[in-house]
XYZ file of C-alpha atoms in Angstrom:
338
model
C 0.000 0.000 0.000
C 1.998 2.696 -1.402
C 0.457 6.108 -0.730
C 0.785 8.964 -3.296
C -1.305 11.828 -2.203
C -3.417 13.334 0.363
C -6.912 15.333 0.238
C -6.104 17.762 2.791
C -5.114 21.232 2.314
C -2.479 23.000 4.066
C -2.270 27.088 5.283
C 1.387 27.289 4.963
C 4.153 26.707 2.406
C 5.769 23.734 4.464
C 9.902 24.967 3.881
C 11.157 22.717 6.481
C 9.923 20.041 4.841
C 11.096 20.875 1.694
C 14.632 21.529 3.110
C 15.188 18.502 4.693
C 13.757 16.313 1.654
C 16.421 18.235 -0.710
C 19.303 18.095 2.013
C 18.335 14.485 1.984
C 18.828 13.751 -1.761
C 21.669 15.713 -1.314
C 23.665 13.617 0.759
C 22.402 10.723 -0.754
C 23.630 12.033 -4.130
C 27.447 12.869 -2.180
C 27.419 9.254 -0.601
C 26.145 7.236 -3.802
C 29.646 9.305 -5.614
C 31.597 7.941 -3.409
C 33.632 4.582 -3.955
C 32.683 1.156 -2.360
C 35.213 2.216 0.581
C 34.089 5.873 0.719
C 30.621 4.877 1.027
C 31.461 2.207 4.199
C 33.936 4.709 5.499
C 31.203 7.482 5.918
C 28.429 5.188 6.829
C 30.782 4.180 9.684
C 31.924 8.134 10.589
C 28.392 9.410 10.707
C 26.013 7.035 11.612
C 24.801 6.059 14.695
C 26.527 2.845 16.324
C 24.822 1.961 19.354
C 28.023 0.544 20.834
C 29.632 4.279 20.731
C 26.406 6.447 21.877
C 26.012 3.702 25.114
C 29.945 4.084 25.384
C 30.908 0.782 25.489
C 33.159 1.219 22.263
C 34.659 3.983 20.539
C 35.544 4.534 16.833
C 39.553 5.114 16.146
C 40.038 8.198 15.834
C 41.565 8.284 12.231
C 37.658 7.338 11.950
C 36.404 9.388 14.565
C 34.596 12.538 13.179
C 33.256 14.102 16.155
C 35.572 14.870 18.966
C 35.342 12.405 22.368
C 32.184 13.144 24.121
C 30.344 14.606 21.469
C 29.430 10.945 19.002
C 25.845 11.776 20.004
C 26.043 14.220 17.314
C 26.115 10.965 15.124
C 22.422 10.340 15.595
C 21.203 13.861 13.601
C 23.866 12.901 11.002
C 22.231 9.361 10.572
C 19.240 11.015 9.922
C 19.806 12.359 6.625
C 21.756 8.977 4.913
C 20.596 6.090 2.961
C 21.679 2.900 2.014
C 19.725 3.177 -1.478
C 17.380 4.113 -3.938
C 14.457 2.646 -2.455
C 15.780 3.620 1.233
C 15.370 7.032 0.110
C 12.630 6.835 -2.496
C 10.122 5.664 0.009
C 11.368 7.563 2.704
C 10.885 11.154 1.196
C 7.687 9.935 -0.602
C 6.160 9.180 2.515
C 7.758 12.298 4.033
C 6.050 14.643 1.105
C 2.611 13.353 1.512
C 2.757 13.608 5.451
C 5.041 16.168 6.551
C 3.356 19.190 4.944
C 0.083 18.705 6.899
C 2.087 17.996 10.057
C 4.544 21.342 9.580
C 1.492 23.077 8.957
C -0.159 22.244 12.519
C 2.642 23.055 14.241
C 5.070 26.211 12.518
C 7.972 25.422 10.686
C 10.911 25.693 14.049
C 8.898 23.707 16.003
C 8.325 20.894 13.118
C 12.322 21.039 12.669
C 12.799 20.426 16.467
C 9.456 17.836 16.456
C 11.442 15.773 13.685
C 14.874 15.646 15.197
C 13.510 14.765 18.548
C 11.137 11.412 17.274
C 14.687 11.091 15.061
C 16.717 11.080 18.618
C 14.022 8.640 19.994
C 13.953 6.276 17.097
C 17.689 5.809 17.571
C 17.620 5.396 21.427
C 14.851 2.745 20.991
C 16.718 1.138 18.716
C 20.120 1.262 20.612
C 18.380 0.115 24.116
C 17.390 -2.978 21.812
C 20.943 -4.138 21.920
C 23.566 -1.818 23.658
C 26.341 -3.470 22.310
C 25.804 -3.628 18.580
C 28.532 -2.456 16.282
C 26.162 -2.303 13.335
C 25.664 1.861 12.440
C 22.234 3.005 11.628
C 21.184 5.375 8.847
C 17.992 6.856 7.403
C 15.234 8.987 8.209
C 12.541 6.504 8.983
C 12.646 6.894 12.510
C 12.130 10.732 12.455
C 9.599 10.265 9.574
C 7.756 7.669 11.835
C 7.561 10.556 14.086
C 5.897 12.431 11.487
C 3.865 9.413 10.707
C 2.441 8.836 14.249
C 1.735 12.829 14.817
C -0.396 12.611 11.111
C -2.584 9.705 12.888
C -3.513 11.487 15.564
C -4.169 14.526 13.556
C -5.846 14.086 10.479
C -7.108 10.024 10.815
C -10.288 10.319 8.356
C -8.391 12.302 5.319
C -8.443 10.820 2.489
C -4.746 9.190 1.161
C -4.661 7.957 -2.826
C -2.697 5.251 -2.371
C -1.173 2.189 -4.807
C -2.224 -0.988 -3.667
C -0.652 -4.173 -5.107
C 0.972 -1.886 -8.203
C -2.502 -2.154 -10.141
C -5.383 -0.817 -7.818
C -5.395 3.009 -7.165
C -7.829 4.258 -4.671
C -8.733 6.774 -1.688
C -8.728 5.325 1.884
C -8.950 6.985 5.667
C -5.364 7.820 6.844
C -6.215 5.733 10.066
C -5.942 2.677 7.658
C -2.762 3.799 6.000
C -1.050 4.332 8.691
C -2.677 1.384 11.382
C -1.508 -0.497 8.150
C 2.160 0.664 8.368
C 2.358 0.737 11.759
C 0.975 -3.388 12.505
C 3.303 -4.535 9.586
C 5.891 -2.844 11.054
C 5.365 -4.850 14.499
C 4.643 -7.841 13.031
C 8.146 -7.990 10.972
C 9.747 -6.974 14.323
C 8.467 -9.890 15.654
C 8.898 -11.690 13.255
C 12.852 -11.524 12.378
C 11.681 -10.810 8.421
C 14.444 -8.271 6.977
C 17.182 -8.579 9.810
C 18.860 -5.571 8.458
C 16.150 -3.382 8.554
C 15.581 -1.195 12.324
C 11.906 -1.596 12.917
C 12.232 -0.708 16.247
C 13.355 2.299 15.421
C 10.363 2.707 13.551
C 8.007 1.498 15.901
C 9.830 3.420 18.990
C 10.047 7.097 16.463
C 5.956 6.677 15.512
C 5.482 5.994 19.561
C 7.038 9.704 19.961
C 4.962 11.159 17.740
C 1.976 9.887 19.276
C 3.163 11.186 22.486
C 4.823 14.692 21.079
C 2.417 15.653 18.868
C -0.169 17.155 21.667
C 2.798 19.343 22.873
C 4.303 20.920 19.550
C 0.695 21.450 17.715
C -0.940 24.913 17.389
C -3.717 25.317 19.908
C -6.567 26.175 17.992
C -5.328 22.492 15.884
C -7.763 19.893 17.363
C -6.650 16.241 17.423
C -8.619 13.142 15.808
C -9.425 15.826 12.853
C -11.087 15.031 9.693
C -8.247 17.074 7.625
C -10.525 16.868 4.548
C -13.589 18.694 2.881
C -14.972 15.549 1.617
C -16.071 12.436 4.223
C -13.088 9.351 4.238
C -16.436 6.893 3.807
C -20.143 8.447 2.821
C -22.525 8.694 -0.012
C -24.060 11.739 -1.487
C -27.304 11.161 -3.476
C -28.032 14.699 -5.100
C -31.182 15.675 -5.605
C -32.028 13.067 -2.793
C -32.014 15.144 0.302
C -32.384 13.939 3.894
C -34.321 15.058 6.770
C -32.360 18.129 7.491
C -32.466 19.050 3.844
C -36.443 18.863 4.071
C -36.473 21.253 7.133
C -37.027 18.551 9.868
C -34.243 17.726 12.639
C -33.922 15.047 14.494
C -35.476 16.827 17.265
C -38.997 17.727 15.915
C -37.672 21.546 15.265
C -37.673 23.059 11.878
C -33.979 23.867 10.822
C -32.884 26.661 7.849
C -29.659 23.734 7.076
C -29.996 22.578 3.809
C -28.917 19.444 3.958
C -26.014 19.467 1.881
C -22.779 19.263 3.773
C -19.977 21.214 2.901
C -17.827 19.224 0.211
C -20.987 19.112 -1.960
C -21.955 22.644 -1.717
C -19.587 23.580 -4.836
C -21.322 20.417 -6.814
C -24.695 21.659 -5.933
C -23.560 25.174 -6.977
C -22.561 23.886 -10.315
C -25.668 21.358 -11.075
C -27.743 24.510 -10.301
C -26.315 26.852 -12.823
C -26.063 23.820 -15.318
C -29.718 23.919 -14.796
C -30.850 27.726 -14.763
C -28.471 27.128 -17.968
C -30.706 25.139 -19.764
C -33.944 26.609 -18.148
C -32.764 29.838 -20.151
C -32.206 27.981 -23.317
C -35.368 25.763 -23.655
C -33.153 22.350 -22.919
C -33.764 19.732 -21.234
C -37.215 19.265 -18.901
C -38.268 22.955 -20.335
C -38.459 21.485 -23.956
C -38.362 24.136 -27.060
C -41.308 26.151 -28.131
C -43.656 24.386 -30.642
C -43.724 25.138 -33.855
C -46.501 26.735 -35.987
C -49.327 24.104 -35.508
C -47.639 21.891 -33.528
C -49.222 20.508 -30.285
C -47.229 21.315 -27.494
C -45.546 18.648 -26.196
C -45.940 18.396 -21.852
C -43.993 15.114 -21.250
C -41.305 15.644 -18.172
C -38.226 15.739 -20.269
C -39.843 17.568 -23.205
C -38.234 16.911 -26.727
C -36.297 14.180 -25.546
C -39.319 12.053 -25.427
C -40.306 10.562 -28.905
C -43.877 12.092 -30.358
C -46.441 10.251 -30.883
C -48.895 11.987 -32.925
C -46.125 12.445 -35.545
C -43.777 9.464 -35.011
C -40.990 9.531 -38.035
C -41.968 6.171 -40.549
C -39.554 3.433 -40.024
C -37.060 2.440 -43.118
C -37.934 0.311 -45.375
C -35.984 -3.126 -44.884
C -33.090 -4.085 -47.061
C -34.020 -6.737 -49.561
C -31.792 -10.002 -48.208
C -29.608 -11.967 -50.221
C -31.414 -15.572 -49.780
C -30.061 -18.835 -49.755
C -30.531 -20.822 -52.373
C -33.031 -23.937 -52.508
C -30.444 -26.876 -52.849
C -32.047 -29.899 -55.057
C -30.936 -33.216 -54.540
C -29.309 -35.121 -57.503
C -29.748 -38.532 -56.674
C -33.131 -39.122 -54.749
C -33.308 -42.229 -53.042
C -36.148 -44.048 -50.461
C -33.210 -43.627 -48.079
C -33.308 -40.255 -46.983
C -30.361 -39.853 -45.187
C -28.427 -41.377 -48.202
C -27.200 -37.847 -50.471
């Protein structure tokens, strides 16, 4: 379930978002120059070995690049390498569609410090998993868990296009999208599947967005939001209205709403002048003026019903081709005998 885009809006022009996706690709594009040994050599320098942040190993220091008592500095340097294409590709996609909605709740400084902290999390819930490990971790996906988590508590019923098995492409609820990455993310935890891959760190950087998110977001920013004009799961019938759009409540009281909610109002506004449209040209249900001695005709839908007192002859049909009589040339008693 690959998701490409989201139905819901945003205030602000989301820069920090922006920034770190291209600082990213960036250093992605700087590491994937490098040699074979470049590559293993930085990945070793600046990412985050839970061995050295726990102190219970320490890099040589023609290796070292932070000075001693500063390798914590190797987590926020982690956060910005990959170890591939699809490392990064899914990454920032999932990054683009989510961030902007969560910088937008919250300012732009405090979504910068919001995203480095769930990063700092993700790697100290993935270090705590085995304090001795000499194995360096890189990638965003714990910070964009963060961002993950704090979009699920936001915005769960807007509406996310996403890709399902490469063929089917389709809105569903964020709550689904996400409860989706989340559980699979668990269940490969627990299950061993893809040994080099840091789930906890996922699982521990969308647990501090759950729990950051009520902190860092704009007051007036409510939580369990529906983020989106139009319903994640409903059906409109127009021209079918309800009991509110009849003038009746639920209560007994006559009401002045309509009926139509919100994400229908510009439809309605359209079908209506679409309407008044063909009101003013005679189309449609308003027929056309008879002619000269020409009963009018008063059927609902006017000239698009056929006439009856004057209904157009039928063609003539084609004359067929035939098929010949076929005469037998040797009759017999035996009739099945030709």
């Amino acid at each position: 379930m690959l998701p490409i885009k989201d139905d819901n809006p945003t205030t602000i022009t989301p820069w920090v978002t922006y920034a770190i996706i291209a600082i990213n690709v960036a250093v992605f594009l700087v590491t994937v120059s490098l040699s074979p040994q470049g590559n293993t050599l930085a990945t070793l320098q600046y990412g985050a070995i839970p061995a050295v942040l726990f102190g219970h190993a320490n890099l040589p220091p023609q290796l070292a690049a932070f000075p001693p008592g500063f390798e914590f500095l190797s987590i926020f340097t982690s956060m910005f390498m990959h170890g591939g294409w699809m490392h990064i590709g899914g990454n920032m996609l999932y990054l683009w569609v989510f961030g902007n909605n969560v910088e937008d709740s919250m300012g732009h400084f405090r979504f910068l410090i919001f995203y480095l902290l769930c990063g700092v999390a993700a790697a100290v819930g993935h270090g705590l998993l085995d304090t001795q490990s000499q194995i360096p971790m890189i990638g965003a996906s714990g910070a964009l868990a963060g961002v993950l988590g704090a979009y699920f508590l936001l915005y769960p019923k807007a509406r996310i296009l996403v890709w399902f098995f490469w063929v089917f492409i389709f809105y569903v609820p964020a709550v689904f999208v996400l409860g989706f990455w989340i559980i699979t993310q668990i269940i490969n935890f627990g299950s061993g599947a893809g040994g080099g891959i840091a789930w906890v760190a996922h699982i521990a950087g969308f647990a501090a967005g759950l729990a950051l998110i009520p902190f860092f977001k704009h007051r007036n920013v409510p939580l369990w939001h529906d983020g989106s004009h139009a319903p994640a799961f409903g059906v409109y019938r127009p021209g079918r209205p309800g009991r509110k759009a009849r003038g009746v409540s639920t209560s007994g009281s006559r009401t002045s709403n309509s009926g139509v909610p919100p994400w229908a109002a510009a439809y309605e506004a359209e079908r209506a002048a679409k309407r008044a449209a063909m009101k003013r040209n005679k189309r449609g249900p308003w027929g056309k003026e008879p002619e000269p001695g020409e009963t009018p005709d008063t059927s609902p839908w006017g000239r698009y019903q056929p006439n009856a007192q004057n209904p157009k002859p039928k063609p003539a049909p084609k004359p067929g081709i035939g098929v010949p009589k076929v005469v037998r040339l040797h009759p017999d008693s035996d009739k099945d005998d030709t």
